[in-house]
PDB file of C-alpha atoms in Angstrom:
ATOM      1  CA  UNK A 851     -49.604  27.453  19.960  1.00 92.00           C
ATOM      2  CA  UNK A 852     -47.664  24.832  22.271  1.00 98.00           C
ATOM      3  CA  UNK A 853     -47.591  21.901  21.572  1.00 98.00           C
ATOM      4  CA  UNK A 854     -47.716  19.599  25.070  1.00 98.00           C
ATOM      5  CA  UNK A 855     -47.953  16.034  25.911  1.00 98.00           C
ATOM      6  CA  UNK A 856     -50.496  14.592  28.666  1.00 98.00           C
ATOM      7  CA  UNK A 857     -52.710  11.460  29.931  1.00 98.00           C
ATOM      8  CA  UNK A 858     -55.774  11.209  30.802  1.00 98.00           C
ATOM      9  CA  UNK A 859     -55.692   7.955  32.801  1.00 97.00           C
ATOM     10  CA  UNK A 860     -52.461   6.289  34.249  1.00 98.00           C
ATOM     11  CA  UNK A 861     -51.386   2.764  31.672  1.00 97.00           C
ATOM     12  CA  UNK A 862     -48.314   2.660  29.256  1.00 97.00           C
ATOM     13  CA  UNK A 863     -46.698   4.762  27.404  1.00 98.00           C
ATOM     14  CA  UNK A 864     -49.342   4.468  24.796  1.00 97.00           C
ATOM     15  CA  UNK A 865     -52.035   6.937  26.469  1.00 97.00           C
ATOM     16  CA  UNK A 866     -49.006   9.917  26.119  1.00 98.00           C
ATOM     17  CA  UNK A 867     -51.363  11.917  23.665  1.00 98.00           C
ATOM     18  CA  UNK A 868     -49.763  15.147  21.988  1.00 98.00           C
ATOM     19  CA  UNK A 869     -52.214  18.335  22.272  1.00 98.00           C
ATOM     20  CA  UNK A 870     -51.477  22.056  20.720  1.00 98.00           C
ATOM     21  CA  UNK A 871     -52.661  24.382  23.529  1.00 97.00           C
ATOM     22  CA  UNK A 872     -53.098  28.465  24.142  1.00 97.00           C
ATOM     23  CA  UNK A 873     -51.172  29.991  26.142  1.00 97.00           C
ATOM     24  CA  UNK A 874     -52.166  32.677  27.708  1.00 96.00           C
ATOM     25  CA  UNK A 875     -49.857  35.958  28.350  1.00 96.00           C
ATOM     26  CA  UNK A 876     -47.692  35.802  30.920  1.00 98.00           C
ATOM     27  CA  UNK A 877     -49.630  36.761  34.737  1.00 97.00           C
ATOM     28  CA  UNK A 878     -48.665  38.530  37.151  1.00 98.00           C
ATOM     29  CA  UNK A 879     -45.071  36.874  38.873  1.00 97.00           C
ATOM     30  CA  UNK A 880     -45.409  34.297  35.896  1.00 98.00           C
ATOM     31  CA  UNK A 881     -42.705  34.182  32.808  1.00 98.00           C
ATOM     32  CA  UNK A 882     -42.773  32.570  29.073  1.00 98.00           C
ATOM     33  CA  UNK A 883     -40.616  29.931  28.045  1.00 98.00           C
ATOM     34  CA  UNK A 884     -40.038  28.359  25.364  1.00 98.00           C
ATOM     35  CA  UNK A 885     -38.567  24.323  25.992  1.00 98.00           C
ATOM     36  CA  UNK A 886     -35.061  24.481  24.267  1.00 98.00           C
ATOM     37  CA  UNK A 887     -34.141  20.985  25.967  1.00 98.00           C
ATOM     38  CA  UNK A 888     -36.118  18.929  28.276  1.00 98.00           C
ATOM     39  CA  UNK A 889     -34.851  15.616  30.789  1.00 97.00           C
ATOM     40  CA  UNK A 890     -36.030  12.787  31.406  1.00 96.00           C
ATOM     41  CA  UNK A 891     -36.657  11.405  34.416  1.00 93.00           C
ATOM     42  CA  UNK A 892     -37.864   8.067  36.459  1.00 90.00           C
ATOM     43  CA  UNK A 893     -40.471   9.768  38.238  1.00 92.00           C
ATOM     44  CA  UNK A 894     -41.683  10.734  34.811  1.00 97.00           C
ATOM     45  CA  UNK A 895     -42.930   6.715  34.728  1.00 96.00           C
ATOM     46  CA  UNK A 896     -44.018   7.244  38.073  1.00 93.00           C
ATOM     47  CA  UNK A 897     -46.047   9.846  36.777  1.00 97.00           C
ATOM     48  CA  UNK A 898     -47.131   8.736  34.461  1.00 98.00           C
ATOM     49  CA  UNK A 899     -49.030   4.595  35.807  1.00 97.00           C
ATOM     50  CA  UNK A 900     -50.092   6.131  38.947  1.00 96.00           C
ATOM     51  CA  UNK A 901     -47.400   4.796  40.716  1.00 91.00           C
ATOM     52  CA  UNK A 902     -47.298   8.051  42.528  1.00 90.00           C
ATOM     53  CA  UNK A 903     -50.524   9.482  41.977  1.00 93.00           C
ATOM     54  CA  UNK A 904     -51.426  13.123  39.622  1.00 96.00           C
ATOM     55  CA  UNK A 905     -54.586  15.157  39.046  1.00 97.00           C
ATOM     56  CA  UNK A 906     -55.889  13.760  35.250  1.00 97.00           C
ATOM     57  CA  UNK A 907     -55.551  15.086  32.822  1.00 97.00           C
ATOM     58  CA  UNK A 908     -52.329  15.321  33.342  1.00 98.00           C
ATOM     59  CA  UNK A 909     -49.026  16.730  31.204  1.00 98.00           C
ATOM     60  CA  UNK A 910     -45.950  14.467  32.113  1.00 98.00           C
ATOM     61  CA  UNK A 911     -42.326  15.595  32.803  1.00 98.00           C
ATOM     62  CA  UNK A 912     -40.834  17.462  35.694  1.00 96.00           C
ATOM     63  CA  UNK A 913     -37.489  18.995  34.184  1.00 96.00           C
ATOM     64  CA  UNK A 914     -35.855  21.424  31.700  1.00 97.00           C
ATOM     65  CA  UNK A 915     -34.379  24.350  29.733  1.00 98.00           C
ATOM     66  CA  UNK A 916     -35.559  26.907  27.720  1.00 98.00           C
ATOM     67  CA  UNK A 917     -35.778  30.883  27.131  1.00 98.00           C
ATOM     68  CA  UNK A 918     -37.459  32.846  27.992  1.00 98.00           C
ATOM     69  CA  UNK A 919     -39.727  34.567  25.626  1.00 98.00           C
ATOM     70  CA  UNK A 920     -41.918  37.442  27.901  1.00 98.00           C
ATOM     71  CA  UNK A 921     -42.281  38.134  31.652  1.00 98.00           C
ATOM     72  CA  UNK A 922     -45.237  39.779  33.283  1.00 98.00           C
ATOM     73  CA  UNK A 923     -45.626  42.238  35.723  1.00 97.00           C
ATOM     74  CA  UNK A 924     -42.699  42.620  38.900  1.00 97.00           C
ATOM     75  CA  UNK A 925     -41.358  39.165  37.441  1.00 97.00           C
ATOM     76  CA  UNK A 926     -37.600  40.944  38.167  1.00 96.00           C
ATOM     77  CA  UNK A 927     -34.949  38.129  37.997  1.00 94.00           C
ATOM     78  CA  UNK A 928     -34.996  37.196  33.831  1.00 96.00           C
ATOM     79  CA  UNK A 929     -35.961  39.052  31.727  1.00 97.00           C
ATOM     80  CA  UNK A 930     -36.678  38.104  27.024  1.00 98.00           C
ATOM     81  CA  UNK A 931     -34.053  36.878  25.748  1.00 98.00           C
ATOM     82  CA  UNK A 932     -31.934  34.837  29.026  1.00 98.00           C
ATOM     83  CA  UNK A 933     -31.735  30.833  29.529  1.00 97.00           C
ATOM     84  CA  UNK A 934     -33.173  28.974  32.610  1.00 96.00           C
ATOM     85  CA  UNK A 935     -34.084  25.659  33.783  1.00 95.00           C
ATOM     86  CA  UNK A 936     -37.094  24.167  35.663  1.00 93.00           C
ATOM     87  CA  UNK A 937     -37.787  21.410  37.522  1.00 89.00           C
ATOM     88  CA  UNK A 938     -40.466  20.403  40.147  1.00 89.00           C
ATOM     89  CA  UNK A 939     -43.572  21.110  38.320  1.00 94.00           C
ATOM     90  CA  UNK A 940     -45.234  19.133  36.346  1.00 97.00           C
ATOM     91  CA  UNK A 941     -45.527  19.546  32.717  1.00 98.00           C
ATOM     92  CA  UNK A 942     -41.940  19.515  31.188  1.00 98.00           C
ATOM     93  CA  UNK A 943     -42.913  17.461  27.542  1.00 98.00           C
ATOM     94  CA  UNK A 944     -43.935  21.040  26.367  1.00 98.00           C
ATOM     95  CA  UNK A 945     -43.232  23.384  23.091  1.00 98.00           C
ATOM     96  CA  UNK A 946     -43.793  26.262  25.297  1.00 98.00           C
ATOM     97  CA  UNK A 947     -44.581  26.660  28.540  1.00 98.00           C
ATOM     98  CA  UNK A 948     -46.426  29.639  31.522  1.00 98.00           C
ATOM     99  CA  UNK A 949     -44.381  29.469  34.754  1.00 97.00           C
ATOM    100  CA  UNK A 950     -43.846  30.913  38.332  1.00 96.00           C
ATOM    101  CA  UNK A 951     -40.864  32.871  37.996  1.00 95.00           C
ATOM    102  CA  UNK A 952     -40.245  31.417  41.590  1.00 91.00           C
ATOM    103  CA  UNK A 953     -39.752  27.852  39.410  1.00 92.00           C
ATOM    104  CA  UNK A 954     -37.066  28.918  37.040  1.00 94.00           C
ATOM    105  CA  UNK A 955     -33.079  29.041  37.683  1.00 91.00           C
ATOM    106  CA  UNK A 956     -31.197  31.398  36.010  1.00 93.00           C
ATOM    107  CA  UNK A 957     -28.335  28.984  34.259  1.00 94.00           C
ATOM    108  CA  UNK A 958     -24.685  30.239  33.647  1.00 91.00           C
ATOM    109  CA  UNK A 959     -23.083  30.284  30.747  1.00 92.00           C
ATOM    110  CA  UNK A 960     -20.602  27.453  32.245  1.00 89.00           C
ATOM    111  CA  UNK A 961     -23.966  25.655  31.610  1.00 93.00           C
ATOM    112  CA  UNK A 962     -25.213  24.684  28.310  1.00 95.00           C
ATOM    113  CA  UNK A 963     -28.879  24.001  27.373  1.00 97.00           C
ATOM    114  CA  UNK A 964     -28.555  19.591  27.149  1.00 97.00           C
ATOM    115  CA  UNK A 965     -26.894  19.918  30.338  1.00 95.00           C
ATOM    116  CA  UNK A 966     -29.320  21.671  32.159  1.00 95.00           C
ATOM    117  CA  UNK A 967     -31.918  19.692  31.575  1.00 96.00           C
ATOM    118  CA  UNK A 968     -29.857  16.621  31.555  1.00 93.00           C
ATOM    119  CA  UNK A 969     -28.860  17.803  35.638  1.00 92.00           C
ATOM    120  CA  UNK A 970     -31.518  19.628  37.249  1.00 92.00           C
ATOM    121  CA  UNK A 971     -32.980  16.236  38.776  1.00 91.00           C
ATOM    122  CA  UNK A 972     -30.762  13.551  38.623  1.00 92.00           C
ATOM    123  CA  UNK A 973     -27.954  16.363  40.066  1.00 94.00           C
ATOM    124  CA  UNK A 974     -29.215  17.688  42.732  1.00 94.00           C
ATOM    125  CA  UNK A 975     -30.315  14.211  43.760  1.00 95.00           C
ATOM    126  CA  UNK A 976     -26.978  13.701  44.103  1.00 97.00           C
ATOM    127  CA  UNK A 977     -25.424  16.486  45.733  1.00 97.00           C
ATOM    128  CA  UNK A 978     -28.237  15.608  48.614  1.00 98.00           C
ATOM    129  CA  UNK A 979     -27.974  12.294  48.749  1.00 98.00           C
ATOM    130  CA  UNK A 980     -24.459  11.916  48.529  1.00 98.00           C
ATOM    131  CA  UNK A 981     -23.517  15.314  50.834  1.00 96.00           C
ATOM    132  CA  UNK A 982     -26.536  16.016  52.827  1.00 96.00           C
ATOM    133  CA  UNK A 983     -27.924  12.134  53.325  1.00 98.00           C
ATOM    134  CA  UNK A 984     -24.808   9.673  52.812  1.00 98.00           C
ATOM    135  CA  UNK A 985     -22.772  12.840  53.931  1.00 98.00           C
ATOM    136  CA  UNK A 986     -20.319  10.319  52.534  1.00 98.00           C
ATOM    137  CA  UNK A 987     -16.205  10.361  53.500  1.00 98.00           C
ATOM    138  CA  UNK A 988     -13.313  10.419  51.321  1.00 98.00           C
ATOM    139  CA  UNK A 989     -12.049   6.528  51.983  1.00 98.00           C
ATOM    140  CA  UNK A 990     -15.399   4.539  52.832  1.00 98.00           C
ATOM    141  CA  UNK A 991     -16.871   2.107  50.426  1.00 98.00           C
ATOM    142  CA  UNK A 992     -20.047   2.635  48.476  1.00 98.00           C
ATOM    143  CA  UNK A 993     -22.102   1.421  47.084  1.00 98.00           C
ATOM    144  CA  UNK A 994     -24.271   2.165  43.346  1.00 98.00           C
ATOM    145  CA  UNK A 995     -27.231   0.058  42.018  1.00 97.00           C
ATOM    146  CA  UNK A 996     -26.949   0.997  38.107  1.00 95.00           C
ATOM    147  CA  UNK A 997     -24.307   2.504  38.038  1.00 96.00           C
ATOM    148  CA  UNK A 998     -24.264   3.576  34.320  1.00 93.00           C
ATOM    149  CA  UNK A 999     -27.464   5.341  34.780  1.00 89.00           C
ATOM    150  CA  UNK A1000     -28.321   8.831  35.000  1.00 87.00           C
ATOM    151  CA  UNK A1001     -28.379   9.178  38.238  1.00 92.00           C
ATOM    152  CA  UNK A1002     -25.663   6.509  38.655  1.00 94.00           C
ATOM    153  CA  UNK A1003     -23.451   8.352  36.250  1.00 94.00           C
ATOM    154  CA  UNK A1004     -23.730  11.262  38.325  1.00 95.00           C
ATOM    155  CA  UNK A1005     -23.405   9.526  41.949  1.00 97.00           C
ATOM    156  CA  UNK A1006     -20.105   7.679  40.592  1.00 98.00           C
ATOM    157  CA  UNK A1007     -18.055  10.711  39.698  1.00 97.00           C
ATOM    158  CA  UNK A1008     -19.415  12.805  42.286  1.00 98.00           C
ATOM    159  CA  UNK A1009     -18.191   9.452  44.884  1.00 98.00           C
ATOM    160  CA  UNK A1010     -14.496   9.426  43.416  1.00 98.00           C
ATOM    161  CA  UNK A1011     -14.285  13.388  43.548  1.00 97.00           C
ATOM    162  CA  UNK A1012     -14.776  13.362  46.881  1.00 97.00           C
ATOM    163  CA  UNK A1013     -12.504  10.117  47.822  1.00 98.00           C
ATOM    164  CA  UNK A1014     -15.098   7.154  48.346  1.00 98.00           C
ATOM    165  CA  UNK A1015     -13.570   3.525  46.707  1.00 98.00           C
ATOM    166  CA  UNK A1016     -17.214   3.326  44.336  1.00 98.00           C
ATOM    167  CA  UNK A1017     -18.296  -0.292  43.718  1.00 98.00           C
ATOM    168  CA  UNK A1018     -20.739  -0.342  41.093  1.00 98.00           C
ATOM    169  CA  UNK A1019     -23.176  -2.304  39.321  1.00 98.00           C
ATOM    170  CA  UNK A1020     -23.931  -3.008  35.942  1.00 97.00           C
ATOM    171  CA  UNK A1021     -25.284  -5.806  33.582  1.00 94.00           C
ATOM    172  CA  UNK A1022     -23.279  -5.021  29.733  1.00 94.00           C
ATOM    173  CA  UNK A1023     -19.863  -4.628  29.124  1.00 95.00           C
ATOM    174  CA  UNK A1024     -20.905  -1.890  27.408  1.00 93.00           C
ATOM    175  CA  UNK A1025     -22.413   0.208  30.885  1.00 94.00           C
ATOM    176  CA  UNK A1026     -19.573  -1.446  32.695  1.00 97.00           C
ATOM    177  CA  UNK A1027     -17.304   1.136  30.887  1.00 96.00           C
ATOM    178  CA  UNK A1028     -19.111   3.808  31.135  1.00 94.00           C
ATOM    179  CA  UNK A1029     -19.019   3.066  34.797  1.00 96.00           C
ATOM    180  CA  UNK A1030     -15.352   3.092  34.604  1.00 97.00           C
ATOM    181  CA  UNK A1031     -14.578   5.544  32.719  1.00 96.00           C
ATOM    182  CA  UNK A1032     -16.796   7.957  35.904  1.00 96.00           C
ATOM    183  CA  UNK A1033     -14.742   6.469  38.121  1.00 97.00           C
ATOM    184  CA  UNK A1034     -15.569   2.972  39.244  1.00 98.00           C
ATOM    185  CA  UNK A1035     -13.182   0.738  40.897  1.00 98.00           C
ATOM    186  CA  UNK A1036     -15.046  -2.136  41.082  1.00 98.00           C
ATOM    187  CA  UNK A1037     -17.069  -2.912  38.145  1.00 98.00           C
ATOM    188  CA  UNK A1038     -20.231  -5.815  39.511  1.00 98.00           C
ATOM    189  CA  UNK A1039     -22.148  -7.496  36.475  1.00 98.00           C
ATOM    190  CA  UNK A1040     -25.463  -7.935  39.229  1.00 96.00           C
ATOM    191  CA  UNK A1041     -26.784 -10.129  36.215  1.00 94.00           C
ATOM    192  CA  UNK A1042     -24.643 -12.358  36.555  1.00 95.00           C
ATOM    193  CA  UNK A1043     -22.295 -12.215  39.756  1.00 97.00           C
ATOM    194  CA  UNK A1044     -23.210 -12.348  43.459  1.00 97.00           C
ATOM    195  CA  UNK A1045     -23.896  -8.491  44.405  1.00 98.00           C
ATOM    196  CA  UNK A1046     -23.549  -8.949  47.955  1.00 98.00           C
ATOM    197  CA  UNK A1047     -20.996 -11.945  47.871  1.00 98.00           C
ATOM    198  CA  UNK A1048     -18.543  -9.417  45.220  1.00 98.00           C
ATOM    199  CA  UNK A1049     -19.064  -7.050  47.767  1.00 98.00           C
ATOM    200  CA  UNK A1050     -17.484  -8.837  50.625  1.00 98.00           C
ATOM    201  CA  UNK A1051     -15.267 -10.074  48.195  1.00 98.00           C
ATOM    202  CA  UNK A1052     -13.833  -6.523  47.657  1.00 98.00           C
ATOM    203  CA  UNK A1053     -14.083  -5.699  50.881  1.00 98.00           C
ATOM    204  CA  UNK A1054     -13.053  -8.142  52.775  1.00 98.00           C
ATOM    205  CA  UNK A1055     -16.189  -9.215  54.108  1.00 98.00           C
ATOM    206  CA  UNK A1056     -16.986  -5.690  55.948  1.00 98.00           C
ATOM    207  CA  UNK A1057     -19.676  -4.318  53.976  1.00 98.00           C
ATOM    208  CA  UNK A1058     -19.771  -0.833  52.215  1.00 98.00           C
ATOM    209  CA  UNK A1059     -21.236   2.234  54.466  1.00 98.00           C
ATOM    210  CA  UNK A1060     -23.621   3.281  52.247  1.00 98.00           C
ATOM    211  CA  UNK A1061     -25.681   1.777  49.694  1.00 98.00           C
ATOM    212  CA  UNK A1062     -26.922   4.520  47.195  1.00 98.00           C
ATOM    213  CA  UNK A1063     -30.422   2.054  45.870  1.00 97.00           C
ATOM    214  CA  UNK A1064     -32.534   3.139  43.044  1.00 94.00           C
ATOM    215  CA  UNK A1065     -33.940   0.658  41.635  1.00 94.00           C
ATOM    216  CA  UNK A1066     -36.330  -0.819  44.475  1.00 89.00           C
ATOM    217  CA  UNK A1067     -36.624  -4.708  45.132  1.00 92.00           C
ATOM    218  CA  UNK A1068     -35.608  -6.432  43.071  1.00 92.00           C
ATOM    219  CA  UNK A1069     -31.815  -5.080  45.106  1.00 93.00           C
ATOM    220  CA  UNK A1070     -33.306  -4.678  48.595  1.00 96.00           C
ATOM    221  CA  UNK A1071     -32.048  -7.708  49.732  1.00 96.00           C
ATOM    222  CA  UNK A1072     -28.828  -7.731  48.178  1.00 97.00           C
ATOM    223  CA  UNK A1073     -28.134  -3.887  49.610  1.00 97.00           C
ATOM    224  CA  UNK A1074     -28.802  -5.515  53.212  1.00 97.00           C
ATOM    225  CA  UNK A1075     -26.321  -8.397  52.425  1.00 98.00           C
ATOM    226  CA  UNK A1076     -23.991  -5.593  50.905  1.00 98.00           C
ATOM    227  CA  UNK A1077     -24.110  -2.860  54.027  1.00 98.00           C
ATOM    228  CA  UNK A1078     -21.702  -3.470  56.368  1.00 98.00           C
ATOM    229  CA  UNK A1079     -22.467  -3.323  60.515  1.00 98.00           C
ATOM    230  CA  UNK A1080     -24.811   0.979  61.128  1.00 98.00           C
ATOM    231  CA  UNK A1081     -24.119   1.364  57.397  1.00 98.00           C
ATOM    232  CA  UNK A1082     -26.422   3.241  55.716  1.00 98.00           C
ATOM    233  CA  UNK A1083     -28.885   2.017  52.674  1.00 98.00           C
ATOM    234  CA  UNK A1084     -30.270   4.790  50.487  1.00 98.00           C
ATOM    235  CA  UNK A1085     -33.793   3.892  49.212  1.00 97.00           C
ATOM    236  CA  UNK A1086     -34.798   6.250  46.667  1.00 94.00           C
ATOM    237  CA  UNK A1087     -36.255   4.582  43.440  1.00 87.00           C
ATOM    238  CA  UNK A1088     -38.049   2.471  41.889  1.00 84.00           C
ATOM    239  CA  UNK A1089     -37.154   2.012  38.694  1.00 80.00           C
ATOM    240  CA  UNK A1090     -38.098  -1.501  39.968  1.00 80.00           C
ATOM    241  CA  UNK A1091     -40.863  -1.730  42.333  1.00 83.00           C
ATOM    242  CA  UNK A1092     -41.287  -0.537  45.154  1.00 85.00           C
ATOM    243  CA  UNK A1093     -39.595  -1.817  48.300  1.00 89.00           C
ATOM    244  CA  UNK A1094     -42.604  -3.202  50.470  1.00 90.00           C
ATOM    245  CA  UNK A1095     -43.474  -5.960  53.311  1.00 89.00           C
ATOM    246  CA  UNK A1096     -39.749  -4.498  55.076  1.00 88.00           C
ATOM    247  CA  UNK A1097     -39.821  -5.897  59.048  1.00 91.00           C
ATOM    248  CA  UNK A1098     -37.839  -3.172  61.012  1.00 94.00           C
ATOM    249  CA  UNK A1099     -35.640  -6.811  62.475  1.00 96.00           C
ATOM    250  CA  UNK A1100     -33.718  -7.336  59.728  1.00 96.00           C
ATOM    251  CA  UNK A1101     -32.105  -3.843  59.861  1.00 96.00           C
ATOM    252  CA  UNK A1102     -30.412  -5.294  63.333  1.00 97.00           C
ATOM    253  CA  UNK A1103     -29.856  -8.411  62.390  1.00 97.00           C
ATOM    254  CA  UNK A1104     -28.087  -7.608  59.130  1.00 97.00           C
ATOM    255  CA  UNK A1105     -25.711  -5.688  61.912  1.00 97.00           C
ATOM    256  CA  UNK A1106     -27.415  -2.621  63.384  1.00 98.00           C
ATOM    257  CA  UNK A1107     -28.048  -0.775  59.842  1.00 98.00           C
ATOM    258  CA  UNK A1108     -29.525   2.078  59.642  1.00 98.00           C
ATOM    259  CA  UNK A1109     -32.292   2.681  56.360  1.00 97.00           C
ATOM    260  CA  UNK A1110     -34.128   6.049  54.835  1.00 97.00           C
ATOM    261  CA  UNK A1111     -36.167   6.497  52.042  1.00 96.00           C
ATOM    262  CA  UNK A1112     -35.230  10.337  50.567  1.00 96.00           C
ATOM    263  CA  UNK A1113     -36.812  12.551  48.553  1.00 93.00           C
ATOM    264  CA  UNK A1114     -35.408  15.394  46.408  1.00 92.00           C
ATOM    265  CA  UNK A1115     -37.850  18.145  47.413  1.00 88.00           C
ATOM    266  CA  UNK A1116     -37.635  17.597  51.468  1.00 95.00           C
ATOM    267  CA  UNK A1117     -34.031  18.035  50.780  1.00 95.00           C
ATOM    268  CA  UNK A1118     -34.985  21.443  48.606  1.00 91.00           C
ATOM    269  CA  UNK A1119     -37.639  22.493  50.580  1.00 90.00           C
ATOM    270  CA  UNK A1120     -36.671  25.822  51.372  1.00 87.00           C
ATOM    271  CA  UNK A1121     -34.762  28.415  48.559  1.00 80.00           C
ATOM    272  CA  UNK A1122     -32.154  28.079  51.059  1.00 86.00           C
ATOM    273  CA  UNK A1123     -32.025  24.472  50.149  1.00 89.00           C
ATOM    274  CA  UNK A1124     -31.808  24.782  46.923  1.00 86.00           C
ATOM    275  CA  UNK A1125     -29.208  27.811  46.709  1.00 83.00           C
ATOM    276  CA  UNK A1126     -27.468  26.011  48.526  1.00 89.00           C
ATOM    277  CA  UNK A1127     -27.869  22.693  46.866  1.00 92.00           C
ATOM    278  CA  UNK A1128     -27.382  24.180  43.132  1.00 89.00           C
ATOM    279  CA  UNK A1129     -24.711  25.737  44.207  1.00 90.00           C
ATOM    280  CA  UNK A1130     -22.915  23.064  44.760  1.00 95.00           C
ATOM    281  CA  UNK A1131     -23.480  21.367  42.010  1.00 94.00           C
ATOM    282  CA  UNK A1132     -22.942  24.035  39.195  1.00 92.00           C
ATOM    283  CA  UNK A1133     -19.894  24.147  41.024  1.00 93.00           C
ATOM    284  CA  UNK A1134     -19.301  20.355  40.386  1.00 95.00           C
ATOM    285  CA  UNK A1135     -20.183  20.676  36.753  1.00 94.00           C
ATOM    286  CA  UNK A1136     -19.579  24.225  35.756  1.00 90.00           C
ATOM    287  CA  UNK A1137     -15.571  23.193  36.646  1.00 92.00           C
ATOM    288  CA  UNK A1138     -15.943  20.345  35.142  1.00 93.00           C
ATOM    289  CA  UNK A1139     -15.144  17.736  38.084  1.00 95.00           C
ATOM    290  CA  UNK A1140     -19.281  15.728  37.240  1.00 95.00           C
ATOM    291  CA  UNK A1141     -19.103  15.616  33.352  1.00 93.00           C
ATOM    292  CA  UNK A1142     -23.529  15.213  32.317  1.00 91.00           C
ATOM    293  CA  UNK A1143     -22.844  11.860  29.288  1.00 87.00           C
ATOM    294  CA  UNK A1144     -25.743  12.392  27.283  1.00 93.00           C
ATOM    295  CA  UNK A1145     -26.536   8.589  26.314  1.00 92.00           C
ATOM    296  CA  UNK A1146     -29.702   8.826  23.846  1.00 96.00           C
ATOM    297  CA  UNK A1147     -31.066  11.858  22.300  1.00 98.00           C
ATOM    298  CA  UNK A1148     -35.041  12.009  21.245  1.00 98.00           C
ATOM    299  CA  UNK A1149     -37.568  13.717  19.184  1.00 98.00           C
ATOM    300  CA  UNK A1150     -40.064  15.543  22.524  1.00 98.00           C
ATOM    301  CA  UNK A1151     -42.721  13.894  20.980  1.00 98.00           C
ATOM    302  CA  UNK A1152     -41.008  10.527  20.688  1.00 98.00           C
ATOM    303  CA  UNK A1153     -41.388  10.192  24.350  1.00 98.00           C
ATOM    304  CA  UNK A1154     -43.212   7.313  24.326  1.00 98.00           C
ATOM    305  CA  UNK A1155     -40.301   5.304  22.313  1.00 98.00           C
ATOM    306  CA  UNK A1156     -37.470   7.311  25.419  1.00 98.00           C
ATOM    307  CA  UNK A1157     -39.690   5.685  28.217  1.00 98.00           C
ATOM    308  CA  UNK A1158     -39.806   2.358  26.208  1.00 97.00           C
ATOM    309  CA  UNK A1159     -36.335   2.185  26.188  1.00 96.00           C
ATOM    310  CA  UNK A1160     -35.824   3.782  29.466  1.00 94.00           C
ATOM    311  CA  UNK A1161     -37.664   1.664  31.156  1.00 93.00           C
ATOM    312  CA  UNK A1162     -36.662  -1.742  29.491  1.00 93.00           C
ATOM    313  CA  UNK A1163     -33.009  -0.736  31.048  1.00 86.00           C
ATOM    314  CA  UNK A1164     -31.534   0.917  27.097  1.00 90.00           C
ATOM    315  CA  UNK A1165     -30.773   3.455  27.767  1.00 89.00           C
ATOM    316  CA  UNK A1166     -26.789   4.789  29.597  1.00 84.00           C
ATOM    317  CA  UNK A1167     -26.464   8.328  31.148  1.00 83.00           C
ATOM    318  CA  UNK A1168     -28.576  10.670  31.078  1.00 89.00           C
ATOM    319  CA  UNK A1169     -31.773  11.109  27.995  1.00 96.00           C
ATOM    320  CA  UNK A1170     -32.543  14.314  26.571  1.00 98.00           C
ATOM    321  CA  UNK A1171     -36.112  15.061  24.335  1.00 98.00           C
ATOM    322  CA  UNK A1172     -35.925  17.789  21.560  1.00 98.00           C
ATOM    323  CA  UNK A1173     -38.628  20.310  21.674  1.00 97.00           C
TER     324      UNK A1173
END
């Protein structure tokens, strides 16, 4: 009997319900896994609210680590007892799942279960944003909004490893300490400082080459004003609200800027993409170059409270739900 989160209508965290489900035996090409750690991501709240519409009723959660319990006919890449990670298919808020073999990634010994649950979405996001979307080079000044968030801390470390000059925005002294420890060169307290003015001060008026903006509408103007001539704004999230009503002429007026709104699964669209991206991620994390900060843990069935804390920006680093 599996314990599974379910929503039957879009709305607030209170809409998350828990039900018992009898899972079928794994069929051909399927694998029965027991979840050992589940990752919390902002996209989970978008699914819950309907910002990213999904078919109801639905589970929640798209990443986690697990142990293989049983395999169906034809499964060759994993066997019972293997440690695996999964991301992409909704339903990770569960104690057990039956998944297609293709949805599972064998974990190397250098990556523990909680780390895996914390990095599959956020780590792969950091990888493609920096290396394949932003193509950041050593010496570039870059701006990371929400630098102490789960993705933000990974971005800061990865960017610093590449030799970028990292400017991070945070809301509190505690988050500033986290961002600095991750390697941020400069910190901007966005609640009491003018982000764009400070960026221009730090960069001697030039602005940054790339802005990593996972916040959305609340930071759009500061992203425009912080970005240097012919720079790139990567708007990759809506933690505040989606960016809407943008006239393309503003990009010309601000210095012939480039803007992209990428999604993870367009950069992990093929097995080759995934192999390349996850290989690079496991290399960076397994070597200790990028360290994963798990700021808080919640029992699995307290996922609603985890959503509340995430949306109110009370969390730091990654969040793990413990089955």
